[in-house]
mmCIF file of C-alpha atoms in Angstrom:
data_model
loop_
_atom_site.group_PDB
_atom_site.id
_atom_site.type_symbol
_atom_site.label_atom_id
_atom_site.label_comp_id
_atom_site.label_asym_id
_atom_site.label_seq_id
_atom_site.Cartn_x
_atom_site.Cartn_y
_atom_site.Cartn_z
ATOM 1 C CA UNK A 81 106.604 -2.878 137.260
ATOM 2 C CA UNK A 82 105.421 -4.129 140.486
ATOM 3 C CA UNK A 83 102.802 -1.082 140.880
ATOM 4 C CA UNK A 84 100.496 -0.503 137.732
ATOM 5 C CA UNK A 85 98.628 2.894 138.086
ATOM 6 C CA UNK A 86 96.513 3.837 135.111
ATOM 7 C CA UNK A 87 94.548 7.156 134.366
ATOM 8 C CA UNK A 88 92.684 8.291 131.461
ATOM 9 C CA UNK A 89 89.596 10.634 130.623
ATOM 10 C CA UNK A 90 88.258 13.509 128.620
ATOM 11 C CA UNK A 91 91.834 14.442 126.752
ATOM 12 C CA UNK A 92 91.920 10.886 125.111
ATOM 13 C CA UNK A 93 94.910 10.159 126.805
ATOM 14 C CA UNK A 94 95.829 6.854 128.637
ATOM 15 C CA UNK A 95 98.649 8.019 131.149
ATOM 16 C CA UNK A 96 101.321 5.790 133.175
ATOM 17 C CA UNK A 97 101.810 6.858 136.535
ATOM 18 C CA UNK A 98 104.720 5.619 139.109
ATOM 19 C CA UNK A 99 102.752 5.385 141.973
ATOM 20 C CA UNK A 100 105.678 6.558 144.166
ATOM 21 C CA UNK A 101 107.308 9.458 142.461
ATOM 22 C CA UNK A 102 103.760 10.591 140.787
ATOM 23 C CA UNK A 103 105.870 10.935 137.569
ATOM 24 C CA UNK A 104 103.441 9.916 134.409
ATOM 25 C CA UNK A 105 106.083 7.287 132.974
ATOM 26 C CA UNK A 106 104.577 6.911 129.646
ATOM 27 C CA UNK A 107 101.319 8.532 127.659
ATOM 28 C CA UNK A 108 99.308 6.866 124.986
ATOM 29 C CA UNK A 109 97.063 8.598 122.972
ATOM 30 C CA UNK A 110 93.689 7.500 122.444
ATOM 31 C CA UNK A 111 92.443 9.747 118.915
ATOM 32 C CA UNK A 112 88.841 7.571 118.874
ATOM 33 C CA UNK A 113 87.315 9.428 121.507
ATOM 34 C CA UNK A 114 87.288 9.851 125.638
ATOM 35 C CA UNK A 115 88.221 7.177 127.805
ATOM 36 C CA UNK A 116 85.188 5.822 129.651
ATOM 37 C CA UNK A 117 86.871 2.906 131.688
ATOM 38 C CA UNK A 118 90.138 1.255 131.529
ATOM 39 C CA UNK A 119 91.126 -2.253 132.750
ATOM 40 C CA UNK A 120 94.110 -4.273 133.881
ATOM 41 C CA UNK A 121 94.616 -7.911 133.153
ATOM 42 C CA UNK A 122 95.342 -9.920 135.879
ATOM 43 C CA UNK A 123 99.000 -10.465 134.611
ATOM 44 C CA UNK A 124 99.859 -7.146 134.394
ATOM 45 C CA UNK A 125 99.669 -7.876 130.143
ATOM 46 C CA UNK A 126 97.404 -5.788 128.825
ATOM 47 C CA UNK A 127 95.564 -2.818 129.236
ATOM 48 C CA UNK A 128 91.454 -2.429 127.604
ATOM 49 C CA UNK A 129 90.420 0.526 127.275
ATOM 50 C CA UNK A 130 86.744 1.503 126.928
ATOM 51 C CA UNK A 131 85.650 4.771 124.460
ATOM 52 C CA UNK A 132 82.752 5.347 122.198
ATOM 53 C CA UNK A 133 82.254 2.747 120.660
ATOM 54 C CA UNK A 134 85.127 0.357 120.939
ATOM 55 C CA UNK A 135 87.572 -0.948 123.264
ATOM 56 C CA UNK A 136 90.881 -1.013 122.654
ATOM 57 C CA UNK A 137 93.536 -2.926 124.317
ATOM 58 C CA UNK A 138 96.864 -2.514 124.406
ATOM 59 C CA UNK A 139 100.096 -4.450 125.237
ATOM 60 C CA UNK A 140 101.707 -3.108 128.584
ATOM 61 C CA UNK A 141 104.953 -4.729 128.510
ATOM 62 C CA UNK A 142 106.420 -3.078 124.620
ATOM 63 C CA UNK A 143 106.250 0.305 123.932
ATOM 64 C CA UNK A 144 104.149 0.201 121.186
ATOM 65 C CA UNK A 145 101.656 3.169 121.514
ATOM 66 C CA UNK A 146 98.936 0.970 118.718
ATOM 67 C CA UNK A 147 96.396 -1.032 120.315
ATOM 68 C CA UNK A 148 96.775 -4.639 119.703
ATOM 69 C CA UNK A 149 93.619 -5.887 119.255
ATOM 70 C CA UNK A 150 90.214 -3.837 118.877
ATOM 71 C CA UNK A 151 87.035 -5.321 119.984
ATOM 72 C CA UNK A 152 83.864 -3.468 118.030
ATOM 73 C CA UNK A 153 80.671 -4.267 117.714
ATOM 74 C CA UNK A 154 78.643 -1.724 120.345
ATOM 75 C CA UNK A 155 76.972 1.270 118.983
ATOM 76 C CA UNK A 156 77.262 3.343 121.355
ATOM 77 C CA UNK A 157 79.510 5.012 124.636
ATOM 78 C CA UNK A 158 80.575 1.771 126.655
ATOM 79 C CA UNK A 159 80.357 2.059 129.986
ATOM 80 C CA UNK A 160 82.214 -0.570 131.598
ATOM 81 C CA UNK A 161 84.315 -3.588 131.323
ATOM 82 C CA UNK A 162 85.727 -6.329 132.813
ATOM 83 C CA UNK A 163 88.649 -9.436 132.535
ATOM 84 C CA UNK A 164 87.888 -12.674 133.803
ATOM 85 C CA UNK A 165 89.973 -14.374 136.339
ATOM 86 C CA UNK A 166 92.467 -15.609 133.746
ATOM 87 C CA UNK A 167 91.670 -13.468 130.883
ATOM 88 C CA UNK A 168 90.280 -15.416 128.550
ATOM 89 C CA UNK A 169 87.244 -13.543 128.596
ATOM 90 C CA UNK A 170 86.148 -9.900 128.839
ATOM 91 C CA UNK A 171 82.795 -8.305 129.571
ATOM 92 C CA UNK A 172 81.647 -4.921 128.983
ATOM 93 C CA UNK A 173 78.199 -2.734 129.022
ATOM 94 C CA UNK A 174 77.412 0.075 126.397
ATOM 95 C CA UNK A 175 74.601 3.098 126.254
ATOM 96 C CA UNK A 176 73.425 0.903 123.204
ATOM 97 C CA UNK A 177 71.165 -1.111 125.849
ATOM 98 C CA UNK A 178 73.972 -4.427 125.318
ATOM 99 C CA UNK A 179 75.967 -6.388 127.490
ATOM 100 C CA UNK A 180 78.573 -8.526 125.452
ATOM 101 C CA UNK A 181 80.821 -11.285 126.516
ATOM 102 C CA UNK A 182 84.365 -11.140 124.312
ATOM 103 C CA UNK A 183 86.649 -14.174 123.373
ATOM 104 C CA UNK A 184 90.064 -11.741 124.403
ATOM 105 C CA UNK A 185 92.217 -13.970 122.377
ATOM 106 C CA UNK A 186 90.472 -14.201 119.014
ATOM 107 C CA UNK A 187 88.187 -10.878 119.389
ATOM 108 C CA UNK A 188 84.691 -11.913 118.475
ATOM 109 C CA UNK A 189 81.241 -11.854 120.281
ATOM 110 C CA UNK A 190 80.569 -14.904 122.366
ATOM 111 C CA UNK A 191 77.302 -13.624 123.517
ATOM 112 C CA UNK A 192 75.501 -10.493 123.533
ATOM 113 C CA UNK A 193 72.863 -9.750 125.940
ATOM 114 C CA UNK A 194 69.838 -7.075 125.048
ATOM 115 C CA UNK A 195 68.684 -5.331 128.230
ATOM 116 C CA UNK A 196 66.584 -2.668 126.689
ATOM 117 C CA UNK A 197 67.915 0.105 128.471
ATOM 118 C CA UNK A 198 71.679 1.928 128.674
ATOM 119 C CA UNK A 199 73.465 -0.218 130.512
ATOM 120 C CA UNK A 200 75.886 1.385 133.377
ATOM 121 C CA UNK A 201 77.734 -1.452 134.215
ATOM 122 C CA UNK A 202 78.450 -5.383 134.176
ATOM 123 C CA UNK A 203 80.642 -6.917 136.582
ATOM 124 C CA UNK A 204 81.538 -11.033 136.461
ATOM 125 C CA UNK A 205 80.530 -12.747 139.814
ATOM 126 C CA UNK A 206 83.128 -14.581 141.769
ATOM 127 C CA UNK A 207 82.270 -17.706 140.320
ATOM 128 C CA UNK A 208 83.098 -15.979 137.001
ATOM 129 C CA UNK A 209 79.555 -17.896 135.612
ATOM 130 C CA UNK A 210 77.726 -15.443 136.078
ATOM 131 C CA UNK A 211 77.108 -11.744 135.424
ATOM 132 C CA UNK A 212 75.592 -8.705 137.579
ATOM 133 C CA UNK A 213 74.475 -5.421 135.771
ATOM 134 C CA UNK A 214 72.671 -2.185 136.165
ATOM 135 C CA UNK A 215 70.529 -0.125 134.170
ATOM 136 C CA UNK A 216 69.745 3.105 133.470
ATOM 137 C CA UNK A 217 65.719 2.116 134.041
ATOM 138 C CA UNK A 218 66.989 1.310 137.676
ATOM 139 C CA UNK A 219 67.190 -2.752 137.350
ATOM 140 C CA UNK A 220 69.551 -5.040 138.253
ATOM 141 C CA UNK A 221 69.775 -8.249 136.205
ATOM 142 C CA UNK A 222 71.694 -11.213 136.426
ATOM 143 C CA UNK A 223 72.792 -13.236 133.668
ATOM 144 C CA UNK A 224 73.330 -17.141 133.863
ATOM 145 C CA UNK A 225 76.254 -17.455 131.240
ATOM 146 C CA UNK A 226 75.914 -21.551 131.104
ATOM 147 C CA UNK A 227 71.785 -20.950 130.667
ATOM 148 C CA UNK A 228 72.607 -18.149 128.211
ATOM 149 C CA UNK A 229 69.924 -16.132 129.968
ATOM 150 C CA UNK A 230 68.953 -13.325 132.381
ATOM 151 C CA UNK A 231 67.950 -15.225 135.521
ATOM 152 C CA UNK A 232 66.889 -12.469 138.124
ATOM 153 C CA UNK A 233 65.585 -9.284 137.488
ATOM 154 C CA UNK A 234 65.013 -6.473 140.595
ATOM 155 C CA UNK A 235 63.617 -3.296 140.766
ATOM 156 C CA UNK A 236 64.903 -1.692 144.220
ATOM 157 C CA UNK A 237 63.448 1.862 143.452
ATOM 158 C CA UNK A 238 61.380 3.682 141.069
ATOM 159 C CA UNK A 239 61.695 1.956 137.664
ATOM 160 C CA UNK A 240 62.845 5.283 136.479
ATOM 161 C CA UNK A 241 65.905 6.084 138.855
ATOM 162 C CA UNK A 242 68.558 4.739 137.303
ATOM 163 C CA UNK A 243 71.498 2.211 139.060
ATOM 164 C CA UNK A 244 74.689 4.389 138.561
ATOM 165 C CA UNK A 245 76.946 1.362 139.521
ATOM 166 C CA UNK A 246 77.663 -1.744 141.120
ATOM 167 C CA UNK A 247 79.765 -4.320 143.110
ATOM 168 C CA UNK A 248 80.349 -7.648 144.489
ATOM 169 C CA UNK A 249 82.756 -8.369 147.191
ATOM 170 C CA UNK A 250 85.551 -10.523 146.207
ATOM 171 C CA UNK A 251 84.241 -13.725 148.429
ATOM 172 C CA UNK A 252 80.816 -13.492 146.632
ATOM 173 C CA UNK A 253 79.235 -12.552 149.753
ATOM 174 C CA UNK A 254 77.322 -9.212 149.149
ATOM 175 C CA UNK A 255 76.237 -6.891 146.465
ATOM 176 C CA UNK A 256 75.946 -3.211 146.685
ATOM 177 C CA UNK A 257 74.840 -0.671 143.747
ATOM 178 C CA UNK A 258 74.656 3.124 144.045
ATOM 179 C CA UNK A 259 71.555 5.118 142.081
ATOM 180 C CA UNK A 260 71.797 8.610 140.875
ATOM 181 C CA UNK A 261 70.077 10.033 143.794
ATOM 182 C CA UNK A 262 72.906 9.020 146.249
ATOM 183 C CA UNK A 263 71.172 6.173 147.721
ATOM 184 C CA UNK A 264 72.815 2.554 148.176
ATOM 185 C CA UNK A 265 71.403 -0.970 148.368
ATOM 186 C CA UNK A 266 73.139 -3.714 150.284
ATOM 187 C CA UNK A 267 72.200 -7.528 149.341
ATOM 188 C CA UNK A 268 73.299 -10.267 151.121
ATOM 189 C CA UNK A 269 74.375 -13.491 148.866
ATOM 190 C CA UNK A 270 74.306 -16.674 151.297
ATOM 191 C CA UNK A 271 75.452 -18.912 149.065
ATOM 192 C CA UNK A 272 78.271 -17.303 147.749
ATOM 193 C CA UNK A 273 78.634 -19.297 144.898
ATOM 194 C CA UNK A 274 75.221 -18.336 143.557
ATOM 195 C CA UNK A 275 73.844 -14.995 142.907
ATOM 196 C CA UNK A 276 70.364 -16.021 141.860
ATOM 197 C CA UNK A 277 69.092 -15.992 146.172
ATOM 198 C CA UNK A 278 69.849 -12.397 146.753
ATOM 199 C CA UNK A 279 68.221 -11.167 150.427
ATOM 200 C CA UNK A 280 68.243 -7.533 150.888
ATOM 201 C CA UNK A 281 69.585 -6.183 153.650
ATOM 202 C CA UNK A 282 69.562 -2.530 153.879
ATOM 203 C CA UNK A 283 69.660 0.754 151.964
ATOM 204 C CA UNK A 284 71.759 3.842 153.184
ATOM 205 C CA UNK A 285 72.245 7.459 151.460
ATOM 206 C CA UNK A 286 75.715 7.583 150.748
ATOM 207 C CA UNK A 287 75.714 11.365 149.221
ATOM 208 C CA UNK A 288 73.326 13.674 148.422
ATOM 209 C CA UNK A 289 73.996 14.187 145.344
ATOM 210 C CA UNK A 290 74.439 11.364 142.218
ATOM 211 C CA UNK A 291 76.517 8.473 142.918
ATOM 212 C CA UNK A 292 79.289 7.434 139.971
ATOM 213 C CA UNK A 293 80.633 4.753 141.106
ATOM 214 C CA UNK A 294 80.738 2.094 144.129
ATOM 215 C CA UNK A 295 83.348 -0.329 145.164
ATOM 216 C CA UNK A 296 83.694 -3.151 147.804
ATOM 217 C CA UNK A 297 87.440 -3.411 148.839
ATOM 218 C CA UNK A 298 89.649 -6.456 147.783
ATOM 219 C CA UNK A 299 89.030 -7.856 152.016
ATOM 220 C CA UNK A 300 84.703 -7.187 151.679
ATOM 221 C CA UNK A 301 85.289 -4.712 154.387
ATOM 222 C CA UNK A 302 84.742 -1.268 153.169
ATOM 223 C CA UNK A 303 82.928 0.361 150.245
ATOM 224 C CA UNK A 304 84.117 3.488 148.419
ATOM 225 C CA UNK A 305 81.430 5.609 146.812
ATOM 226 C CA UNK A 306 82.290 8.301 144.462
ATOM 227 C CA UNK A 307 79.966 11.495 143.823
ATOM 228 C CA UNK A 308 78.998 14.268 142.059
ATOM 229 C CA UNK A 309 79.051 16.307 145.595
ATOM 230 C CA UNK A 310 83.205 16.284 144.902
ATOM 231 C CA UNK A 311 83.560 13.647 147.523
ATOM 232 C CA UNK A 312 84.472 10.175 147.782
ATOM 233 C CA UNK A 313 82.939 8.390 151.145
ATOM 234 C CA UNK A 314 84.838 5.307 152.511
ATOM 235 C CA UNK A 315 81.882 2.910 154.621
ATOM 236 C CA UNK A 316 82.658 -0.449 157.196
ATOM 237 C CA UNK A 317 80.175 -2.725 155.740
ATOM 238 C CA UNK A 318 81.565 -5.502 157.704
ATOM 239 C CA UNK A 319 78.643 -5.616 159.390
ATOM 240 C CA UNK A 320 75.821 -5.687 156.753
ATOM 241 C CA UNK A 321 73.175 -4.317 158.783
ATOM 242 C CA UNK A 322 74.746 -1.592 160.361
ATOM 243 C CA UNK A 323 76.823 0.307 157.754
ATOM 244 C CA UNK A 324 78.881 3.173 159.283
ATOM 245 C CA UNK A 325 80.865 6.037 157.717
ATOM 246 C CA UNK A 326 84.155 5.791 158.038
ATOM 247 C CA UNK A 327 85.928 8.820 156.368
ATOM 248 C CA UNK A 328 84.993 11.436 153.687
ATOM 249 C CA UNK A 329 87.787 12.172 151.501
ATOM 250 C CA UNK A 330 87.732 15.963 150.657
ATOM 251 C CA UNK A 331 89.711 17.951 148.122
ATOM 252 C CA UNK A 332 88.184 17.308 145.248
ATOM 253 C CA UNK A 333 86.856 20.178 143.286
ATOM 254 C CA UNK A 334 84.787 18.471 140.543
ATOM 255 C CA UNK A 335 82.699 15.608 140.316
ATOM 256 C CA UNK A 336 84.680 12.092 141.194
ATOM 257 C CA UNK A 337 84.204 10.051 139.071
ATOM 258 C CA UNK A 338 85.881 6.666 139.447
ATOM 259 C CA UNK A 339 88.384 5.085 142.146
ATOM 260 C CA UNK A 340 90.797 2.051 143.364
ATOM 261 C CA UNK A 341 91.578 0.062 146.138
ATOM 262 C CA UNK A 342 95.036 -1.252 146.599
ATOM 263 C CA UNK A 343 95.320 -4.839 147.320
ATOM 264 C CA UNK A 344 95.769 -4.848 151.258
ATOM 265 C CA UNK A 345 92.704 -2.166 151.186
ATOM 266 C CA UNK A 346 94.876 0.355 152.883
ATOM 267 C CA UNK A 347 95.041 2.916 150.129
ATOM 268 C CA UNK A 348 92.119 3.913 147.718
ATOM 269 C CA UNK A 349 93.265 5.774 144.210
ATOM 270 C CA UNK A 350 90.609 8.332 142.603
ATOM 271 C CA UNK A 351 90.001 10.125 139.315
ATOM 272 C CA UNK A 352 88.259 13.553 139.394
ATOM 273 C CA UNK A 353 86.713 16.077 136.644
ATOM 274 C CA UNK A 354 89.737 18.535 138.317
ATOM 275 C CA UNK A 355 92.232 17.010 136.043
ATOM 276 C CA UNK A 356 93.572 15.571 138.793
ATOM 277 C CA UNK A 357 94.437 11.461 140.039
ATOM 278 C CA UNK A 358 95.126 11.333 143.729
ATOM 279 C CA UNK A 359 96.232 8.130 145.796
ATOM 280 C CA UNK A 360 94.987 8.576 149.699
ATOM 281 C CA UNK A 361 96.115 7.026 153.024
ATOM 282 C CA UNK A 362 92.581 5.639 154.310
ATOM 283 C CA UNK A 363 94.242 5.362 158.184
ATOM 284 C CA UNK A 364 94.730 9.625 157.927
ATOM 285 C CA UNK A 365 92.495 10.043 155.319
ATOM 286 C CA UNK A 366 95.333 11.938 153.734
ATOM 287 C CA UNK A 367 96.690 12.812 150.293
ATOM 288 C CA UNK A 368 99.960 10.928 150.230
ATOM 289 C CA UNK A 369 100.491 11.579 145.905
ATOM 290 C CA UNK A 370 98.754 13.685 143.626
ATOM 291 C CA UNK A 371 99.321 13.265 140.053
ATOM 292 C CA UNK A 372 99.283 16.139 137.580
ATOM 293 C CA UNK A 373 99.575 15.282 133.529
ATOM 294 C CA UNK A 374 95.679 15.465 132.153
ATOM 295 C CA UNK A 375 94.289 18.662 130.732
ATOM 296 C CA UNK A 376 91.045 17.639 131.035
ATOM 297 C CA UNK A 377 88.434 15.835 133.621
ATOM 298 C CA UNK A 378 90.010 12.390 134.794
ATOM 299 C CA UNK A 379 87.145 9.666 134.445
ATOM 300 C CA UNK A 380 88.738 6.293 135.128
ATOM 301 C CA UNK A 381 91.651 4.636 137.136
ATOM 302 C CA UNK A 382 93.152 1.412 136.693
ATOM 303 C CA UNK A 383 95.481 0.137 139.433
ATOM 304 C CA UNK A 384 96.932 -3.511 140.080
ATOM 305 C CA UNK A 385 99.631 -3.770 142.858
ATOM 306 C CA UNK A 386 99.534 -7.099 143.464
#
């Protein structure tokens, strides 16, 4: 089980995938409602899954199609989640305007976070101390988890364009988040151990239509941005001033909703309202696997082949 590709969506199905063959290797079913984002520990373990208005996570390595362990407490569709570096911890957003911070091994709130808007998604910083989310009133906070507080608040638009997503490269050295009218903002961290100096940089329109999702590869390279135009755009932001399209990754025929690097950035996985989970080549900006199983729209990817 070197590869771990992971799909799941609107037909509350969690689906296996060799990445290879494109054969779906096992299905779980997921009765409590859609999928909204799905997660891989770091050790290949366990699998959360994020509905409306729980997560579930489930054990990987036995084939027992139950969740383990059920972490509830949001009130509404959650919206995003995310393991710490050695999975003690989880995060995840919610629609219910709350960002809360899980003990993974004894499921129980360690702290919960009011923003007073829907949340759209919570990723942990690099220095896994603090948190980075985004809003559906167009703010992006960061939360000091040793202070127990939110220690930054910006606006980069209208209050009332919402951030669709966000991401942090890997070496803490830049932020981007997407809004809903295809536009992206670029923050430089320089001290990448810190979020709370954040000097912006640029902002660029990725797509004209909504943005879903945005995601800085595993080397801080390149950025994938997923749309409602039925495209996913790949972008070199190794050079944070001058961002440059790189590829546009066509064949979609529905809104794109989520996607995956692999861990040398070579390859970049996507999810699609078409049903369909695709794996592409970024050097021919090819379809090298398509994978066919879901009967309805595909809304999140999972994929760990480290």
């Amino acid at each position: 089980m070197s590869v771990l590709l992971v799909s799941a969506g609107y037909d509350h199905t969690i689906r296996f995938w060799e990445a290879l063959t494109g054969v779906c290797s096992r299905t779980i079913q997921h009765p409590d409602s859609q999928v909204n984002r799905i997660e891989i520990t770091n050790d290949k373990k366990y699998l959360a899954a994020a509905g409306n208005p729980n997560v579930r996570l489930y054990d990987i390595t036995s084939t027992n199609p139950n969740p383990v362990t059920s972490f509830e407490g949001h009130k509404g569709n959650i919206t995003s989640i995310q393991f710490q570096q050695d999975n003690k911890w989880m995060v995840s957003s919610s629609e219910d305007g709350t960002i809360k911070v899980w003990d993974v091994r004894a499921p129980s709130v360690q702290r919960n976070y009011k923003t007073g808007s829907p949340v759209n998604e919570v990723v942990i910083h690099p220095n896994q101390g603090e948190l980075l989310s985004c809003d559906q009133d167009g703010k992006l906070k960061i939360w000091d988890l040793s202070g127990n507080k939110c220690s930054t608040t910006i606006v980069p638009e209208d209050v009332d364009t919402p951030l669709q997503s966000l991401s942090v490269a890997s070496d803490g050295s830049m932020l981007i988040a997407g809004n809903n009218k295809g536009s992206c903002y670029v923050w430089e961290l320089p001290n990448h151990t810190d979020a709370t100096t954040l000097n912006p940089v640029t902002k660029f329109r990725s797509h004209t239509k909504y943005i879903t999702k945005v995601l800085i590869s595993q080397d801080s390279r390149h950025l994938a941005t997923c749309s409602a135009d039925h495209t996913a755009r790949i972008w070199d932001v190794a050079d944070k001033q001058n961002i440059q399209l790189e590829s546009t990754l066509d064949g979609h025929q529905r809104w794109v909703w989520d996607c995956a690097f692999s861990a040398d950035s070579a390859y970049l996985v996507t999810s699609c309202s078409d049903h369909y989970v695709r794996l592409w080549d970024l050097s021919t900006k090819e379809v090298v696997r398509q994978y066919n199983g879901h009967n309805k729209g595909v809304i999140c990817v999972a994929l760990n082949d480290v």
